[in-house]
mmCIF file of C-alpha atoms in Angstrom:
data_model
loop_
_atom_site.group_PDB
_atom_site.id
_atom_site.type_symbol
_atom_site.label_atom_id
_atom_site.label_comp_id
_atom_site.label_asym_id
_atom_site.label_seq_id
_atom_site.Cartn_x
_atom_site.Cartn_y
_atom_site.Cartn_z
ATOM 1 C CA UNK A 16 38.411 -15.342 -16.905
ATOM 2 C CA UNK A 17 35.675 -15.662 -19.450
ATOM 3 C CA UNK A 18 36.252 -18.219 -22.208
ATOM 4 C CA UNK A 19 37.389 -15.336 -24.421
ATOM 5 C CA UNK A 20 40.148 -14.439 -21.938
ATOM 6 C CA UNK A 21 38.604 -11.272 -20.510
ATOM 7 C CA UNK A 22 38.375 -11.005 -16.718
ATOM 8 C CA UNK A 23 35.027 -11.350 -14.976
ATOM 9 C CA UNK A 24 33.811 -8.079 -13.516
ATOM 10 C CA UNK A 25 30.889 -6.810 -11.504
ATOM 11 C CA UNK A 26 29.635 -3.487 -10.249
ATOM 12 C CA UNK A 27 30.520 -2.097 -6.844
ATOM 13 C CA UNK A 28 27.935 -1.211 -4.252
ATOM 14 C CA UNK A 29 27.963 1.705 -1.855
ATOM 15 C CA UNK A 30 30.087 2.074 1.266
ATOM 16 C CA UNK A 31 27.709 3.222 4.016
ATOM 17 C CA UNK A 32 28.043 4.335 7.621
ATOM 18 C CA UNK A 33 26.817 1.363 9.664
ATOM 19 C CA UNK A 34 25.233 3.477 12.409
ATOM 20 C CA UNK A 35 23.343 5.661 9.934
ATOM 21 C CA UNK A 36 22.058 2.494 8.211
ATOM 22 C CA UNK A 37 21.019 0.814 11.447
ATOM 23 C CA UNK A 38 19.627 3.643 13.551
ATOM 24 C CA UNK A 39 19.667 7.205 12.269
ATOM 25 C CA UNK A 40 18.082 6.999 8.795
ATOM 26 C CA UNK A 41 15.425 4.438 9.833
ATOM 27 C CA UNK A 42 14.409 6.662 12.764
ATOM 28 C CA UNK A 43 14.262 9.816 10.649
ATOM 29 C CA UNK A 44 12.262 8.095 7.889
ATOM 30 C CA UNK A 45 10.021 6.074 10.231
ATOM 31 C CA UNK A 46 11.464 2.805 8.939
ATOM 32 C CA UNK A 47 11.201 3.511 5.202
ATOM 33 C CA UNK A 48 14.987 3.812 4.846
ATOM 34 C CA UNK A 49 15.447 0.244 6.091
ATOM 35 C CA UNK A 50 13.334 -1.059 3.213
ATOM 36 C CA UNK A 51 15.228 1.061 0.689
ATOM 37 C CA UNK A 52 18.535 -0.155 2.156
ATOM 38 C CA UNK A 53 17.354 -3.776 2.059
ATOM 39 C CA UNK A 54 16.388 -3.419 -1.598
ATOM 40 C CA UNK A 55 19.729 -1.820 -2.464
ATOM 41 C CA UNK A 56 21.807 -4.420 -0.607
ATOM 42 C CA UNK A 57 20.079 -7.242 -2.431
ATOM 43 C CA UNK A 58 20.423 -5.431 -5.762
ATOM 44 C CA UNK A 59 24.104 -4.845 -5.057
ATOM 45 C CA UNK A 60 24.657 -8.576 -4.545
ATOM 46 C CA UNK A 61 23.230 -9.265 -8.005
ATOM 47 C CA UNK A 62 25.138 -6.343 -9.533
ATOM 48 C CA UNK A 63 28.453 -7.441 -8.055
ATOM 49 C CA UNK A 64 28.157 -11.031 -9.258
ATOM 50 C CA UNK A 65 25.552 -11.990 -11.840
ATOM 51 C CA UNK A 66 25.797 -15.590 -10.605
ATOM 52 C CA UNK A 67 24.034 -14.490 -7.397
ATOM 53 C CA UNK A 68 20.369 -14.883 -8.151
ATOM 54 C CA UNK A 69 18.060 -12.534 -6.297
ATOM 55 C CA UNK A 70 15.080 -10.328 -7.048
ATOM 56 C CA UNK A 71 15.453 -7.330 -4.711
ATOM 57 C CA UNK A 72 11.722 -6.574 -4.937
ATOM 58 C CA UNK A 73 10.864 -10.083 -3.736
ATOM 59 C CA UNK A 74 13.340 -9.642 -0.868
ATOM 60 C CA UNK A 75 11.571 -6.462 0.243
ATOM 61 C CA UNK A 76 8.154 -8.079 -0.121
ATOM 62 C CA UNK A 77 9.356 -10.968 2.048
ATOM 63 C CA UNK A 78 10.266 -8.624 4.914
ATOM 64 C CA UNK A 79 7.097 -6.539 4.580
ATOM 65 C CA UNK A 80 4.020 -8.417 3.371
ATOM 66 C CA UNK A 81 5.720 -11.739 4.110
ATOM 67 C CA UNK A 82 5.607 -10.852 7.799
ATOM 68 C CA UNK A 83 1.918 -11.756 7.701
ATOM 69 C CA UNK A 84 3.034 -15.372 7.260
ATOM 70 C CA UNK A 85 5.719 -14.936 9.964
ATOM 71 C CA UNK A 86 8.461 -17.055 8.336
ATOM 72 C CA UNK A 87 9.375 -15.220 5.061
ATOM 73 C CA UNK A 88 11.179 -12.246 6.670
ATOM 74 C CA UNK A 89 13.505 -14.548 8.571
ATOM 75 C CA UNK A 90 14.222 -16.663 5.494
ATOM 76 C CA UNK A 91 14.964 -13.492 3.526
ATOM 77 C CA UNK A 92 17.305 -12.071 6.179
ATOM 78 C CA UNK A 93 19.164 -15.404 6.329
ATOM 79 C CA UNK A 94 19.455 -15.608 2.523
ATOM 80 C CA UNK A 95 20.674 -12.003 2.361
ATOM 81 C CA UNK A 96 23.495 -12.922 4.750
ATOM 82 C CA UNK A 97 24.356 -15.911 2.565
ATOM 83 C CA UNK A 98 24.464 -13.634 -0.482
ATOM 84 C CA UNK A 99 26.812 -11.233 1.316
ATOM 85 C CA UNK A 100 29.126 -14.166 2.146
ATOM 86 C CA UNK A 101 28.998 -15.136 -1.538
ATOM 87 C CA UNK A 102 29.850 -11.546 -2.487
ATOM 88 C CA UNK A 103 32.883 -11.727 -0.203
ATOM 89 C CA UNK A 104 34.010 -14.884 -2.005
ATOM 90 C CA UNK A 105 33.454 -13.200 -5.380
ATOM 91 C CA UNK A 106 35.710 -10.383 -4.195
ATOM 92 C CA UNK A 107 38.447 -12.917 -3.412
ATOM 93 C CA UNK A 108 37.933 -12.678 0.342
ATOM 94 C CA UNK A 109 37.454 -15.317 2.978
ATOM 95 C CA UNK A 110 33.716 -15.069 3.708
ATOM 96 C CA UNK A 111 33.127 -13.739 7.218
ATOM 97 C CA UNK A 112 29.433 -12.908 6.956
ATOM 98 C CA UNK A 113 27.355 -15.451 8.854
ATOM 99 C CA UNK A 114 23.696 -15.688 7.832
ATOM 100 C CA UNK A 115 22.913 -17.289 11.201
ATOM 101 C CA UNK A 116 24.446 -14.384 13.125
ATOM 102 C CA UNK A 117 22.506 -11.960 10.910
ATOM 103 C CA UNK A 118 19.289 -13.848 11.585
ATOM 104 C CA UNK A 119 19.873 -13.873 15.339
ATOM 105 C CA UNK A 120 20.676 -10.151 15.294
ATOM 106 C CA UNK A 121 17.231 -9.396 13.848
ATOM 107 C CA UNK A 122 15.914 -10.240 17.312
ATOM 108 C CA UNK A 123 18.369 -7.841 18.997
ATOM 109 C CA UNK A 124 17.212 -4.351 18.018
ATOM 110 C CA UNK A 125 17.384 -5.249 14.306
ATOM 111 C CA UNK A 126 21.165 -5.211 14.492
ATOM 112 C CA UNK A 127 21.334 -7.359 11.347
ATOM 113 C CA UNK A 128 21.437 -4.205 9.204
ATOM 114 C CA UNK A 129 24.455 -2.867 11.110
ATOM 115 C CA UNK A 130 26.186 -6.275 10.874
ATOM 116 C CA UNK A 131 25.406 -6.833 7.203
ATOM 117 C CA UNK A 132 26.490 -3.323 6.207
ATOM 118 C CA UNK A 133 29.748 -3.804 8.121
ATOM 119 C CA UNK A 134 30.355 -7.022 6.166
ATOM 120 C CA UNK A 135 29.528 -5.284 2.879
ATOM 121 C CA UNK A 136 31.823 -2.365 3.706
ATOM 122 C CA UNK A 137 34.711 -4.832 3.999
ATOM 123 C CA UNK A 138 34.148 -5.747 0.343
ATOM 124 C CA UNK A 139 34.175 -2.134 -0.807
ATOM 125 C CA UNK A 140 37.231 -1.481 1.364
ATOM 126 C CA UNK A 141 39.029 -4.400 -0.317
ATOM 127 C CA UNK A 142 38.368 -2.764 -3.673
ATOM 128 C CA UNK A 143 39.708 0.594 -2.445
ATOM 129 C CA UNK A 144 36.317 2.272 -1.887
ATOM 130 C CA UNK A 145 35.160 2.359 -5.516
ATOM 131 C CA UNK A 146 32.343 4.622 -6.652
ATOM 132 C CA UNK A 147 28.951 2.955 -6.605
ATOM 133 C CA UNK A 148 28.431 1.188 -9.931
ATOM 134 C CA UNK A 149 32.141 1.178 -10.829
ATOM 135 C CA UNK A 150 33.353 -2.046 -12.437
ATOM 136 C CA UNK A 151 35.494 -4.222 -10.199
ATOM 137 C CA UNK A 152 37.260 -7.513 -10.938
ATOM 138 C CA UNK A 153 35.849 -10.730 -9.504
ATOM 139 C CA UNK A 154 37.743 -13.760 -8.283
ATOM 140 C CA UNK A 155 36.869 -16.981 -10.153
#
């Protein structure tokens, strides 16, 4: 509850098919979809809980231009997993998203996107599959 007594709310993200996110759309769009998805996932973390600080543009830059420095994409993927775990907590769930597993899955056919979307879908399932942008209550 806010000091005024009103419940804390955030905005829901989008429930997505994990196989379309991981394989189909990136193949069809020659990888562009993955960047759009990565931007949206990071934006959704901020939109769900304003206490989660992230600039989705910086996240995308880290996995694109940051690759020139080698380390930034891996830091970004790890931090995105941590944000998803935080989103699960905000939704009143036990966090099951492991940033380390997500990071390791980047080396296995980029399976981190499939894993992270699966973890995000659990949040939207908990809320009863709300429409993207719909207000949802947050836990503490």
